Coordinates of C-alpha atoms in Angstrom, one line a residue:
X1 CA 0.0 0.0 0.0
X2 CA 0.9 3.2 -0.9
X3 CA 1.3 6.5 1.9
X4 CA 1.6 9.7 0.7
X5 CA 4.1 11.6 2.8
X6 CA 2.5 14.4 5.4
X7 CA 2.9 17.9 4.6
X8 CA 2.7 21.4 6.0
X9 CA 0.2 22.4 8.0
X10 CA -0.3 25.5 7.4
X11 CA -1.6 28.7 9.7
X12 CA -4.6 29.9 8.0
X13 CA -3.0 32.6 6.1
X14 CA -0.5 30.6 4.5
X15 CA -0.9 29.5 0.8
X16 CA -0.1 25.9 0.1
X17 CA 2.5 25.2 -2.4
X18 CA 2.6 22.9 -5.5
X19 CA 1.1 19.0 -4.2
X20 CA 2.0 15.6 -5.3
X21 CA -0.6 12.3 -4.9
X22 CA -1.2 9.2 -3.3
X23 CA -3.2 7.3 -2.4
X24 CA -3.6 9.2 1.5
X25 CA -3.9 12.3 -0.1
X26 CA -1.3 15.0 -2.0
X27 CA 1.6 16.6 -0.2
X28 CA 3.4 19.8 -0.6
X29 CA 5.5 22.5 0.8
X30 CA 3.9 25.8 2.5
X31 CA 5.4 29.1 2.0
X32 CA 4.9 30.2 6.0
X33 CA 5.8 28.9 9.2
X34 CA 4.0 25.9 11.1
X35 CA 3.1 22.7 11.6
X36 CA 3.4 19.6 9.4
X37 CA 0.6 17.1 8.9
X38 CA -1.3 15.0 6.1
X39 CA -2.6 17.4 3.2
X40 CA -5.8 18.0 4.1
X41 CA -5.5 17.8 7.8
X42 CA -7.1 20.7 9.8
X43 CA -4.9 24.1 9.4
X44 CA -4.8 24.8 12.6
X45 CA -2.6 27.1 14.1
X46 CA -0.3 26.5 16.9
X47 CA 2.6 28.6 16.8
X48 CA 3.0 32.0 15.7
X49 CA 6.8 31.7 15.3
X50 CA 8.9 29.2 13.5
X51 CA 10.4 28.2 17.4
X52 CA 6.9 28.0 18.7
X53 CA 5.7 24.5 20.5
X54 CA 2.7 23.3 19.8
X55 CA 0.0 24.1 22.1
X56 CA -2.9 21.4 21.7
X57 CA -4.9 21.5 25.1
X58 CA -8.0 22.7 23.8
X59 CA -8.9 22.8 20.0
X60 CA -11.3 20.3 19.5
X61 CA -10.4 20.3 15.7
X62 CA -6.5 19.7 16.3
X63 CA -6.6 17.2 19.0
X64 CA -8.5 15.1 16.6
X65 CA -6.2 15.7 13.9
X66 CA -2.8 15.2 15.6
X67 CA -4.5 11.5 17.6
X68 CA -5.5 10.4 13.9
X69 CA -2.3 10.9 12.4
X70 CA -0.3 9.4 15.1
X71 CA -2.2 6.2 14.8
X72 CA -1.6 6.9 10.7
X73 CA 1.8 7.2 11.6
X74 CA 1.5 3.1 13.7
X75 CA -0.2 1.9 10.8
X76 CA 2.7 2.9 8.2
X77 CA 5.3 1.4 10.4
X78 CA 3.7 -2.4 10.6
X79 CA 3.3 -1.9 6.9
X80 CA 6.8 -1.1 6.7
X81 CA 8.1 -3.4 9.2
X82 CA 9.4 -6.8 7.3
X83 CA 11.6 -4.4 5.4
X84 CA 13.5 -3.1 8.8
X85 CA 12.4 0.3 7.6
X86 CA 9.4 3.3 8.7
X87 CA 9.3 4.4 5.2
X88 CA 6.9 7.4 5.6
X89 CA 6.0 7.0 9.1
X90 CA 8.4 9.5 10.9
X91 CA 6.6 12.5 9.1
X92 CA 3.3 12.0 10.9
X93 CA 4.7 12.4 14.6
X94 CA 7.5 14.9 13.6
X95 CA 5.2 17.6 12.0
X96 CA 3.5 17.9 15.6
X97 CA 6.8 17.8 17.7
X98 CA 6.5 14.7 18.7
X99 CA 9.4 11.9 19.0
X100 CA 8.6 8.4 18.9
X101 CA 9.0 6.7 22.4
X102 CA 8.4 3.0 22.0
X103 CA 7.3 0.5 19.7
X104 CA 4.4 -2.1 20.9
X105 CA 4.8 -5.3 19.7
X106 CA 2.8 -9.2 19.9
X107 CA 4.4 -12.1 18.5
X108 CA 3.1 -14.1 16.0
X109 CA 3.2 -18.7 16.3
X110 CA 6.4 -18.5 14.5
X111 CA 8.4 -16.0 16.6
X112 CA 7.7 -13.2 14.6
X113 CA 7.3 -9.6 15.8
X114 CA 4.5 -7.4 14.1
X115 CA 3.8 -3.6 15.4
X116 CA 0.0 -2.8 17.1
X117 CA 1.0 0.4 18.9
X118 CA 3.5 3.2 19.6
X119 CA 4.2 5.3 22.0
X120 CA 4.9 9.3 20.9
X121 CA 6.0 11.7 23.1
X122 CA 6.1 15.1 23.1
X123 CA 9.6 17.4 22.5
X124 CA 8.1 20.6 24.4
X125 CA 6.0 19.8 27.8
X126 CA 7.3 22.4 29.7
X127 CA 5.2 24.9 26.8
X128 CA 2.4 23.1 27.3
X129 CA -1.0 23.5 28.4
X130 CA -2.5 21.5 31.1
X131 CA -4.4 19.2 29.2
X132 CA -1.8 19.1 26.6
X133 CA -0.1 15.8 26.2
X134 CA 3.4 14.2 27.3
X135 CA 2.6 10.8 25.9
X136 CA 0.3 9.7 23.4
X137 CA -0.4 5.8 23.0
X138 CA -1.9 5.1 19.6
X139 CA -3.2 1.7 18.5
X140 CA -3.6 0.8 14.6
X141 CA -6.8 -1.1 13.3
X142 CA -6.6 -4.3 11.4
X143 CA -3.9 -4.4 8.8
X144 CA -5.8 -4.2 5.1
X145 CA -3.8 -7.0 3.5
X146 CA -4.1 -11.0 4.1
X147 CA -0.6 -11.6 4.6
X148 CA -0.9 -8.8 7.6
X149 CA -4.1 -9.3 9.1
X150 CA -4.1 -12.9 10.6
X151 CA -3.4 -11.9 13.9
X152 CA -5.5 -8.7 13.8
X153 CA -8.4 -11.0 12.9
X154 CA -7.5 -13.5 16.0
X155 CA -8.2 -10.8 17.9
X156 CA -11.6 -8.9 15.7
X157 CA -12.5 -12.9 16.6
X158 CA -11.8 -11.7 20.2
X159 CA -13.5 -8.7 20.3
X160 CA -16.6 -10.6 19.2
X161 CA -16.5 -13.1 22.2
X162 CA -15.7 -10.5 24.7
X163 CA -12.0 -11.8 25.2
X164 CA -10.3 -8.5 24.2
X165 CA -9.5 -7.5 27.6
X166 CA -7.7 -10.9 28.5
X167 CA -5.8 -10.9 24.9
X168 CA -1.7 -10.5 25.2
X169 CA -2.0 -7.3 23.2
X170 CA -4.4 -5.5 25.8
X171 CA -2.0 -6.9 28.8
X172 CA 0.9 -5.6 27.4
X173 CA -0.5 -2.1 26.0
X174 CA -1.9 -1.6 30.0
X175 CA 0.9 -2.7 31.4
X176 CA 3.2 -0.1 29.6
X177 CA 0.5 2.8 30.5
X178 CA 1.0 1.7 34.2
X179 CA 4.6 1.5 34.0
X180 CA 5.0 4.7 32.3
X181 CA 2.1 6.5 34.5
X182 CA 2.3 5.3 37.9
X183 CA 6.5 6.2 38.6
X184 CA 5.1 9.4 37.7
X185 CA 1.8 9.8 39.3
X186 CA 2.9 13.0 41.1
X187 CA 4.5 14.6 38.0
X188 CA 1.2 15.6 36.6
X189 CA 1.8 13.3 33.4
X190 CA -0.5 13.8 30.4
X191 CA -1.5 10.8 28.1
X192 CA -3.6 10.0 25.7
X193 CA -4.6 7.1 24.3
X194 CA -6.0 6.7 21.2
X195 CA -7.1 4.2 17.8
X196 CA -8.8 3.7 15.0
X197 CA -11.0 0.3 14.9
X198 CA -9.8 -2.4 16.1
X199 CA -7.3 -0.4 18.1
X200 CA -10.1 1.9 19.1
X201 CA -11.3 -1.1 21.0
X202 CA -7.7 -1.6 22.6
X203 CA -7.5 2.0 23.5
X204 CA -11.0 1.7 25.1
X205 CA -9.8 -1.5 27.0
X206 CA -6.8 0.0 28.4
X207 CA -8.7 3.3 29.2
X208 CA -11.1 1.2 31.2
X209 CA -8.9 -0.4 33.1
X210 CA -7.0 2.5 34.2
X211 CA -10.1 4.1 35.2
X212 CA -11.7 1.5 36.8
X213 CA -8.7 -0.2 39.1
X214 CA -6.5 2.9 39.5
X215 CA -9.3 5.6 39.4
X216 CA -7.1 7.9 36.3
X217 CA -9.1 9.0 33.7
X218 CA -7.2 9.3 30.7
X219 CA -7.8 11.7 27.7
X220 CA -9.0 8.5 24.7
X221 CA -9.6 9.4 21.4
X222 CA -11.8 6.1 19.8
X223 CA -12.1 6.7 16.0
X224 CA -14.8 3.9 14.4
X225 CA -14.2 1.3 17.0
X226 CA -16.4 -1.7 15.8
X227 CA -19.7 -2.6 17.2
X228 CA -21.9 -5.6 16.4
X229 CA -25.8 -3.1 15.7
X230 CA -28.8 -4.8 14.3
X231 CA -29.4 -1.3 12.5
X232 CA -28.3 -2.7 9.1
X233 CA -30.9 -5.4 9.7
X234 CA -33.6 -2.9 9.9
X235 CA -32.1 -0.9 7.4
X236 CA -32.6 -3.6 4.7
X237 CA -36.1 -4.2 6.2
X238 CA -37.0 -0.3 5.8
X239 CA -38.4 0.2 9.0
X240 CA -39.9 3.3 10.2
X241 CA -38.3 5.3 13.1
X242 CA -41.5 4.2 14.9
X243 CA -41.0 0.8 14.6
X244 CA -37.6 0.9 15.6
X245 CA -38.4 2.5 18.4
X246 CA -40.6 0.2 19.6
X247 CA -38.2 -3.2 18.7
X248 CA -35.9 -1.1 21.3
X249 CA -38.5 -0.1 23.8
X250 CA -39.7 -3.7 24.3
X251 CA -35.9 -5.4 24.1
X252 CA -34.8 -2.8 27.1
X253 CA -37.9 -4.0 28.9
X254 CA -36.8 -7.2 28.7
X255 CA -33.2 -6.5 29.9
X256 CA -34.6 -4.6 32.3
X257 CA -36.9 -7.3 33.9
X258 CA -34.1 -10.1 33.6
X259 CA -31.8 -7.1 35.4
X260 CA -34.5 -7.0 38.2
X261 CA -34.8 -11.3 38.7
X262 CA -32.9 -13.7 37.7
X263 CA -30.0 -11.9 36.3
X264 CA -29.8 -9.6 39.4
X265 CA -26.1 -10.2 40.5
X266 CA -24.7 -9.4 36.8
X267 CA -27.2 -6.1 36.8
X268 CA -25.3 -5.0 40.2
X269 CA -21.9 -5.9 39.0
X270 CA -22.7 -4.0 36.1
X271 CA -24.4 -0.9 38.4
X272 CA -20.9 -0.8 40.3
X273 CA -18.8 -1.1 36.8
X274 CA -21.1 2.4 35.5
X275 CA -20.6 4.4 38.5
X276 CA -16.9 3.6 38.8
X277 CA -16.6 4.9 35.1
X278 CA -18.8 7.5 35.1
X279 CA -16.5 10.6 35.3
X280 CA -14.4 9.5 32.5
X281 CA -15.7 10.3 29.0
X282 CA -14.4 9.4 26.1
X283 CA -14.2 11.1 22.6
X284 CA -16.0 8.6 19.8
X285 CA -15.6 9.3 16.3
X286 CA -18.3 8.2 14.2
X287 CA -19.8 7.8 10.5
X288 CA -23.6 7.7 9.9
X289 CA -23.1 5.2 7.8
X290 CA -20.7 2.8 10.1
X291 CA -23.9 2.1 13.0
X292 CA -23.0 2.5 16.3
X293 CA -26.1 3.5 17.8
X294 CA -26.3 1.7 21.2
X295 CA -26.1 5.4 22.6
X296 CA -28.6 7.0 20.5
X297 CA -31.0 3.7 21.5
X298 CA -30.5 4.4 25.3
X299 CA -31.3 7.9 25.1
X300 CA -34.6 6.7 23.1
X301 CA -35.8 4.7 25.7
X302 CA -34.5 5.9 28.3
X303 CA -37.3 8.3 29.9
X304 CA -39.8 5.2 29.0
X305 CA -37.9 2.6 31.0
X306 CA -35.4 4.5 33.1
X307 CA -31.4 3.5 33.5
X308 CA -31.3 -0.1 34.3
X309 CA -31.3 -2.1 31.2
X310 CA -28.7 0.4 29.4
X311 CA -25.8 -1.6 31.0
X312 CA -26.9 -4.5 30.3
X313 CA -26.7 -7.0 27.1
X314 CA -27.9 -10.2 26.2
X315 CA -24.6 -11.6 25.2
X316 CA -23.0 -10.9 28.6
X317 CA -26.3 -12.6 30.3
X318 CA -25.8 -15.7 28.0
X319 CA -21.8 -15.0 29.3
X320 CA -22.9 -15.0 33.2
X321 CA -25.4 -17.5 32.5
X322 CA -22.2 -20.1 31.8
X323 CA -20.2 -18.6 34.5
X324 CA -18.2 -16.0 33.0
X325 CA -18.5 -11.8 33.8
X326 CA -18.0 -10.0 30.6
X327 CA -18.9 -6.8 29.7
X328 CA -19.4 -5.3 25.4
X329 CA -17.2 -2.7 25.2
X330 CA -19.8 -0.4 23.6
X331 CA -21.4 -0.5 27.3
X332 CA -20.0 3.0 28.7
X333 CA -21.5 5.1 31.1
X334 CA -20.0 8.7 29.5
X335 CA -18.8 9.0 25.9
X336 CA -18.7 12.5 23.7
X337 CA -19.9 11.3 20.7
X338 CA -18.5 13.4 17.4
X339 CA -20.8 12.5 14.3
X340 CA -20.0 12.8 10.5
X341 CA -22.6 12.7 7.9
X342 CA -20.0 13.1 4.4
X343 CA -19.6 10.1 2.0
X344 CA -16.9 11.6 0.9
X345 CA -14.8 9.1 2.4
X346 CA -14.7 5.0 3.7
X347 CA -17.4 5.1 7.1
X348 CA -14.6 3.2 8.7
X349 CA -11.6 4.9 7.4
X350 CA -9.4 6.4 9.4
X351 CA -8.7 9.0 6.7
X352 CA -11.4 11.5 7.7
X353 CA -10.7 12.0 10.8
X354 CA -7.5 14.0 10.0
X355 CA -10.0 16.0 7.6
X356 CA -10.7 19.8 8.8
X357 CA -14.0 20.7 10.4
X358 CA -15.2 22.5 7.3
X359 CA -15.4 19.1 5.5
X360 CA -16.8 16.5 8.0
X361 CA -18.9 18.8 9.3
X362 CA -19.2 17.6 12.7
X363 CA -22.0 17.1 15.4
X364 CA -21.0 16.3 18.9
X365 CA -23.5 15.6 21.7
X366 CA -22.3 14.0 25.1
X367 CA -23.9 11.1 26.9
X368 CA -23.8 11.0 30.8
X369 CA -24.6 8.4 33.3
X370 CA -27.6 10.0 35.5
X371 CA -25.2 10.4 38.4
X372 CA -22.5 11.1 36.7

């Protein structure tokens, strides 16, 4: 596969130079100071002098720009890997000051090393803003080709049995956010996490976990992280808004009455799980067209039934029903949820997402626990 190489990103008054193509997009030289990023990416400003740091903390636009390149940038180097070489990769973190840290790796039946994640950190924290990062942890999706994607669809195979958080790849990616956080838990250490599909899923996992057993609530950027959604179904079937509704106002019900009898231990295990996570909200990038909708059903039905079945699901009540506590990693209790309508690009590509506001125009509405 082909990358096109990241270029300026300019301020706002700066005209672009001449571009090249590829398949990611053109790239080309800018005639004025600033930042460097995939053509195309948001022009954001964030210096005003060529020995300006970047200041990130609270543009909306260029945090999501700079967390989709840097998973990009993981992507290019597993594609790059067998040759011993980043090819284009080094780009993607450079243009945004950034240095990579560390490489994430899983090995494969026959010894062999392949890349999910990387570790980027930034060249100016003293400059920064609060909630500007030191670290960012970014985790690719599922490798396009065959040869590549064995492993990645192992784990997809995971994700769909609710065996994600036990997989190596998920040990070792929170393992290294403890051992890089918790040595300097008094520092006031920034990190992100974020990734794009299947590592969306991973960043959500480790995010979790950090929340839930050590009670830090890291900034995680989840860009089209897959979700089984019987909307498709219904789309085919053309059914009304009404009718939909309804399908989801009866199934809560009956989640909600097996939450009340016989599945009443999972329901408080669950109730315990949702207030633990309730202060940490994620940001979730979404297509129209790629159907994750579990939030948009719970608000439906939600002032008919009330908050009990919308942590519950039936495949983690088959789960407990056979002995084993699992939770879908859709079931959050907070979650910013940014919205894109274009078809301008793949639902499920990451490609967008380093796309300026102007283009995807985005919608963003943020879903709360009651309590939270």
């Amino acid at each position: 596969m082909a990358f096109a190489e990241p270029c300026r990103l300019c301020l706002a008054a700066a005209v672009p130079g001449p571009a090249c193509r590829g398949r990611e997009g053109g790239c080309g030289p800018a005639t004025a100071p600033g930042l460097h990023g995939p053509r195309g990416a948001a022009p954001v400003a964030l210096g005003r002098r060529r020995t300006s740091p970047p200041l990130v903390g609270n543009n909306e636009e260029h945090r999501r720009c700079i967390a989709a390149c840097l998973v990009k940038a993981t992507s290019i180097m597993e594609e790059h890997r067998r040759a011993n070489d980043m090819g284009l990769a080094p780009p993607w973190w450079q243009s945004f000051h950034f240095d990579l840290q560390d490489l994430l790796k899983c090995c494969t039946e026959n010894a062999e090393e392949f890349i999910y994640g990387a570790v980027f950190k930034s060249r100016h924290p003293v400059y920064h803003q609060p909630s500007a990062p030191n670290y960012i942890f970014a985790f690719r999706g599922t490798m396009p080709r065959p040869a590549k994607s064995i492993q990645d669809l192992y784990n997809d195979i995971k994700v769909m049995l609710s065996e994600l958080p036990c997989c190596k790849r998920t040990e070792k990616a929170r393992q290294a956010v403890i051992n890089m956080l918790l040595p300097m838990a008094k520092g006031n250490v920034q990190v992100w996490l974020a990734g794009h599909s299947l590592g969306a899923l991973l960043a959500l996992e480790v995010g979790k976990a950090m929340a839930e057993h050590h009670g830090i609530y890291l900034q995680t950027f989840l860009f089209n992280p897959p979700i089984v959604s019987p909307m498709p179904a219904f789309n085919l079937l053309h059914a009304t808004e009404a009718a939909k509704r309804d399908v989801f106002t009866w199934s809560y019900r009956f989640k909600a009455a097996l939450g009340a009898t016989v599945m009443r231990k999972h329901s408080d295990r669950m109730e315990r799980l949702f207030q633990c996570l309730s202060s940490w909200v994620p940001e979730l990038y979404v297509n129209d067209r790629d159907f994750i909708d579990y939030f948009e059903q719970r608000h439906m039905v939600e002032e008919r039934i009330g908050r009990e079945a919308m942590k519950l699901s039936y495949r983690d009540m088959l789960f407990r029903l056979i002995g084993s506590d699992k939770e879908q990693p859709h079931l959050l209790p907070s979650v910013r949820m940014w919205k894109t309508s274009t078809t301008l690009f793949d639902a499920h590509g990451l490609m967008q997402w380093w796309k300026p506001d102007s283009e995807l125009m985005l919608s963003s509405r943020k879903f709360t626990y009651p309590e939270a």
